Amino acid sequence: MQGNSNTYHFYGPEDIKRYLDGGMNAQEMHDMEKAALKDPMLADAIDGFRNADASVTHKHLNDIRAAILGTAAKENIVVSLPQRTPVKWWRWAVAACTLGLLAGSAWWFIQKQNDIVPSTPIANISREIAPAVTAQPAAETGKPAISKAAPETPAKNATTEGVKKPAAILKENHTSIAITKPPKHEETALKTAAAEISLADEASGIPKDATTLNMSQQEQFAYKHVSAAQPVNYLSEKVTDKQENPLPSAGVAAAVNNNMLTKSNKSFMPTRDSSLKAPENMTGYNNEVATLRRVHNNIVLKEAKADSNEIVVIGYGRKKQKALTGSVGDYQKFQKQTEKAWKNEIIYPEEGWAHFYEELGTGLGVDQSKATKTLQIKFTVDDNGDPVDFEIVESPDELLTKKAIEMIRKTKWKNFKLDKNAVVKIEVN
Amino acid sequence: MAQVFTITSLKQQTDEDLLLEFKRSGDQNALAELYLRYSDLLYGVCLKYLEDAEDAKDAVMNIYQELLRKVPQHEIQHFKSWVYVLAKNYCLMQLRSAKKNITVNLEQHTMQSDDFSHLDSVIEKEEAFKRLEKCIEKLPEEQKSSIQLFYYDNKCYNEIAETTGMDWNKVRSLIQNGRRNLKICMEKNAGK
């Protein structure tokens, strides 16, 4: 029995079928008959369904319903809008939390990067610890080259320990500064070396920390400190001779004092009122220590009397400066990464001086604590990298000298200047 | 302050609302919904007059097409009665066009149609009850007994047929004719 908006129940085909099939009780039948008396449509429908086949009428009723609905749908093209289900509040909360976490992570990562990544200087800063200084004369000056060795230790020592000695490195086109922390037994040699290149002037306020700068332009060294909080700072200097001619090959080493802001990459930046003591050196000129101001500096180098056409290497420290020999150093502690510096030298062992002297000392059985005599051998290197034309400059013992020559022969050498000589000088027992 | 909209589905709307909606917007869904409420009974009506299921089906679908044209043109007070008359006339026109010779008892349905609008309310009125009893007493005996069994005792046709031993169709006819006579009697005595 179907409901209707009218005041009486609305009877449908199923009710009629039940009525005709006797499926209704007496009361239901009475009610329906009463309704039929009031409703001629129902009365006619009852009469119509009475003699009809139920299966056929059922099918036809479905067809009629489908046809009417199909007609209505065809005539009315209704665009059904997608239902927008309301987004629940907790979804917004989850989205907000996710965004917050992402933003926080990004901020933390950027902050961390700012702390870790060093500021990028304008000039290249060598991350390697150059063990020695090799200088080639500037093309226009035609001065002979001088190789100087300076003791070095790994960078990790430099960054973790407080006592550091300055080391100057003079190269052909760039200068690098490395913070060093030499072992105790080398301190004497280091002091000597530092004195020679005028870097260890602690009395004048030269800092203990030494930093190496690479100079892309000899007329200035600049340091760019890139930080979110600090501006970029530059220092410039001009290195000239007495006639005010610029010396483009002059090397600069700088040390950091308390007025410097030192970064983790060993670079530094002077604070507003600080000055920088920077030793200047160049082949053929005396070393000078200059105080660098904030902006412009003019350093004059005096020409040295001495000249050199030899590469001099001195091992096992505690040696005094010899004529025509340049830098000082203990090559035993040189690490492999430092040996790239040797590539810029004129004559050097293929595996580096440090390795060479280590092998040489071991091969000769040198007791370092008892070493008092000097063995010095001069030689040159041919096109094949073999040492030739040995000249024994100083020999305390013939057997040691032969062993030394034999070991020199076993070593593979590099020579970029065939007319130059190499000198191997070692302290022996 | 949130604004509350009440959206009533077509199925929940009255016949008058659907009719108004179709006239106002031309939305055939409204008319289809309205027509489907009575299409099953109209199919039965057409079955009665056309006496063929396929013809009855076609007639119901064609009547819907006529509705689309006629509904906008007429003021319809009671859709159910209106569409019933429309369907019956359509079927009779189909029979005439087919030149079928059939006999239709129009009197009976006319009488029922009159009852549909007036008799129920008269019977249910307390003050008219006595007049009704007097009119019933004036009915022929078979009509009187059938009316009393049907209205007073709430017996269905089958029960009346079993009680009186009369045929089912005769019982129905007695009741329908008795209703007609009662109506005439009540109208005559209305002013008394």
Tab-separated table of C-alpha atoms in Angstrom, chain B residues 12-167:
chain	number	residue	atom	x	y	z
B	12	GLN	CA	8.683	14.421	-1.111
B	13	GLN	CA	6.772	17.120	-2.929
B	14	THR	CA	2.982	17.097	-3.291
B	15	ASP	CA	1.191	16.778	-6.604
B	16	GLU	CA	0.455	20.476	-6.533
B	17	ASP	CA	4.100	21.379	-5.910
B	18	LEU	CA	5.335	19.208	-8.747
B	19	LEU	CA	2.747	20.615	-11.077
B	20	LEU	CA	3.719	24.125	-10.120
B	21	GLU	CA	7.408	23.315	-10.524
B	22	PHE	CA	6.851	21.981	-14.033
B	23	LYS	CA	4.784	24.981	-15.030
B	24	ARG	CA	7.255	27.382	-13.552
B	25	SER	CA	10.537	25.918	-14.779
B	26	GLY	CA	9.513	23.416	-17.444
B	27	ASP	CA	11.471	20.775	-15.571
B	28	GLN	CA	10.251	17.499	-17.002
B	29	ASN	CA	11.653	15.639	-14.066
B	30	ALA	CA	8.919	17.179	-11.991
B	31	LEU	CA	6.220	16.155	-14.428
B	32	ALA	CA	7.727	12.675	-14.812
B	33	GLU	CA	7.762	12.231	-11.071
B	34	LEU	CA	4.157	13.338	-10.880
B	35	TYR	CA	3.010	11.123	-13.727
B	36	LEU	CA	4.842	8.050	-12.429
B	37	ARG	CA	2.783	8.271	-9.257
B	38	TYR	CA	-0.303	7.318	-11.288
B	39	SER	CA	1.102	5.618	-14.379
B	40	ASP	CA	0.617	2.136	-12.930
B	41	LEU	CA	-3.043	2.747	-12.226
B	42	LEU	CA	-3.451	4.467	-15.578
B	43	TYR	CA	-1.993	1.374	-17.194
B	44	GLY	CA	-4.697	-0.619	-15.423
B	45	VAL	CA	-7.314	1.850	-16.612
B	46	CYS	CA	-6.094	1.524	-20.189
B	47	LEU	CA	-5.997	-2.250	-19.788
B	48	LYS	CA	-9.639	-2.149	-18.820
B	49	TYR	CA	-10.740	-0.116	-21.842
B	50	LEU	CA	-8.307	-1.228	-24.511
B	51	GLU	CA	-8.186	-4.834	-23.342
B	52	ASP	CA	-4.677	-5.224	-24.768
B	53	ALA	CA	-1.484	-4.973	-22.782
B	54	GLU	CA	0.676	-3.599	-25.606
B	55	ASP	CA	-1.909	-1.005	-26.519
B	56	ALA	CA	-2.259	-0.059	-22.881
B	57	LYS	CA	1.485	0.408	-22.595
B	58	ASP	CA	1.647	2.584	-25.698
B	59	ALA	CA	-1.347	4.556	-24.479
B	60	VAL	CA	0.295	5.326	-21.122
B	61	MET	CA	3.437	6.585	-22.834
B	62	ASN	CA	1.474	8.637	-25.331
B	63	ILE	CA	-0.609	10.164	-22.567
B	64	TYR	CA	2.593	11.417	-21.012
B	65	GLN	CA	3.448	13.153	-24.275
B	66	GLU	CA	0.026	14.761	-24.269
B	67	LEU	CA	0.598	15.951	-20.743
B	68	LEU	CA	3.657	17.887	-21.878
B	69	ARG	CA	1.461	19.889	-24.204
B	70	LYS	CA	-1.715	20.150	-22.167
B	71	VAL	CA	-0.495	20.767	-18.647
B	72	PRO	CA	0.858	24.246	-19.484
B	73	GLN	CA	-2.442	25.100	-21.121
B	74	HIS	CA	-4.845	24.122	-18.313
B	75	GLU	CA	-5.547	25.186	-14.786
B	76	ILE	CA	-5.440	21.878	-12.970
B	77	GLN	CA	-6.885	21.768	-9.476
B	78	HIS	CA	-6.663	18.050	-8.858
B	79	PHE	CA	-4.108	16.278	-11.002
B	80	LYS	CA	-5.170	12.737	-10.179
B	81	SER	CA	-8.758	13.259	-11.294
B	82	TRP	CA	-7.662	15.302	-14.244
B	83	VAL	CA	-5.177	12.783	-15.566
B	84	TYR	CA	-7.654	9.969	-15.022
B	85	VAL	CA	-10.221	11.705	-17.191
B	86	LEU	CA	-7.520	12.481	-19.750
B	87	ALA	CA	-6.396	8.850	-19.868
B	88	LYS	CA	-9.924	7.499	-20.130
B	89	ASN	CA	-10.785	9.901	-22.926
B	90	TYR	CA	-7.544	8.953	-24.719
B	91	CYS	CA	-8.420	5.279	-24.525
B	92	LEU	CA	-11.962	5.948	-25.759
B	93	MET	CA	-10.571	7.965	-28.635
B	94	GLN	CA	-8.278	5.059	-29.450
B	95	LEU	CA	-11.233	2.748	-29.483
B	96	ARG	CA	-13.200	5.076	-31.722
B	97	SER	CA	-10.341	5.482	-34.128
B	98	ALA	CA	-10.066	1.724	-34.289
B	99	LYS	CA	-13.796	1.538	-34.896
B	100	LYS	CA	-14.181	-1.004	-32.251
B	101	ASN	CA	-17.703	-1.537	-31.047
B	102	ILE	CA	-17.512	-1.755	-27.303
B	103	THR	CA	-19.954	-0.974	-24.546
B	104	VAL	CA	-18.747	1.112	-21.660
B	105	ASN	CA	-20.818	1.579	-18.529
B	106	LEU	CA	-20.243	5.286	-18.115
B	107	GLU	CA	-23.033	5.702	-15.627
B	108	GLN	CA	-21.305	3.642	-13.033
B	109	HIS	CA	-18.069	5.591	-13.229
B	110	THR	CA	-19.863	8.887	-13.313
B	111	MET	CA	-21.625	7.973	-10.167
B	112	GLN	CA	-18.404	6.939	-8.515
B	113	SER	CA	-16.794	10.117	-9.599
B	114	ASP	CA	-19.560	12.088	-7.893
B	115	ASP	CA	-19.130	10.068	-4.751
B	116	PHE	CA	-15.465	10.790	-4.854
B	117	SER	CA	-16.046	14.470	-4.256
B	118	HIS	CA	-19.054	14.632	-1.960
B	119	LEU	CA	-20.416	11.452	-0.426
B	120	ASP	CA	-17.678	10.668	2.059
B	121	SER	CA	-17.919	13.957	3.788
B	122	VAL	CA	-21.742	13.644	4.024
B	123	ILE	CA	-21.627	10.205	5.579
B	124	GLU	CA	-19.003	11.193	8.059
B	125	LYS	CA	-20.957	14.102	9.311
B	126	GLU	CA	-22.783	13.418	12.529
B	127	GLU	CA	-25.718	15.631	11.807
B	128	ALA	CA	-26.326	13.913	8.461
B	129	PHE	CA	-26.237	10.459	10.018
B	130	LYS	CA	-29.951	10.314	10.762
B	131	ARG	CA	-30.834	11.434	7.291
B	132	LEU	CA	-28.543	8.789	5.963
B	133	GLU	CA	-30.298	6.112	8.031
B	134	LYS	CA	-33.652	7.217	6.724
B	135	CYS	CA	-32.319	7.069	3.162
B	136	ILE	CA	-30.896	3.602	3.740
B	137	GLU	CA	-34.248	2.420	4.992
B	138	LYS	CA	-35.703	3.580	1.713
B	139	LEU	CA	-33.263	1.510	-0.418
B	140	PRO	CA	-34.320	-1.782	-2.021
B	141	GLU	CA	-33.698	-4.742	0.251
B	142	GLU	CA	-30.680	-6.176	-1.595
B	143	GLN	CA	-29.076	-2.777	-1.850
B	144	LYS	CA	-29.922	-2.031	1.768
B	145	SER	CA	-28.419	-5.266	3.096
B	146	SER	CA	-25.313	-4.930	0.908
B	147	ILE	CA	-24.782	-1.295	2.001
B	148	GLN	CA	-25.224	-2.155	5.653
B	149	LEU	CA	-22.840	-5.119	5.410
B	150	PHE	CA	-20.253	-3.071	3.564
B	151	TYR	CA	-20.366	0.190	5.543
B	152	TYR	CA	-21.683	-0.831	8.948
B	153	ASP	CA	-20.142	-4.256	9.261
B	154	ASN	CA	-17.044	-3.475	7.155
B	155	LYS	CA	-17.457	-6.591	5.085
B	156	CYS	CA	-15.620	-6.941	1.815
B	157	TYR	CA	-17.259	-8.018	-1.404
B	158	ASN	CA	-16.203	-11.607	-0.972
B	159	GLU	CA	-17.674	-11.799	2.520
B	160	ILE	CA	-20.899	-10.176	1.415
B	161	ALA	CA	-21.100	-12.577	-1.501
B	162	GLU	CA	-20.562	-15.494	0.862
B	163	THR	CA	-23.054	-14.145	3.390
B	164	THR	CA	-25.799	-13.362	0.942
B	165	GLY	CA	-24.967	-16.064	-1.547
B	166	MET	CA	-24.923	-13.525	-4.324
B	167	ASP	CA	-22.360	-13.214	-7.109
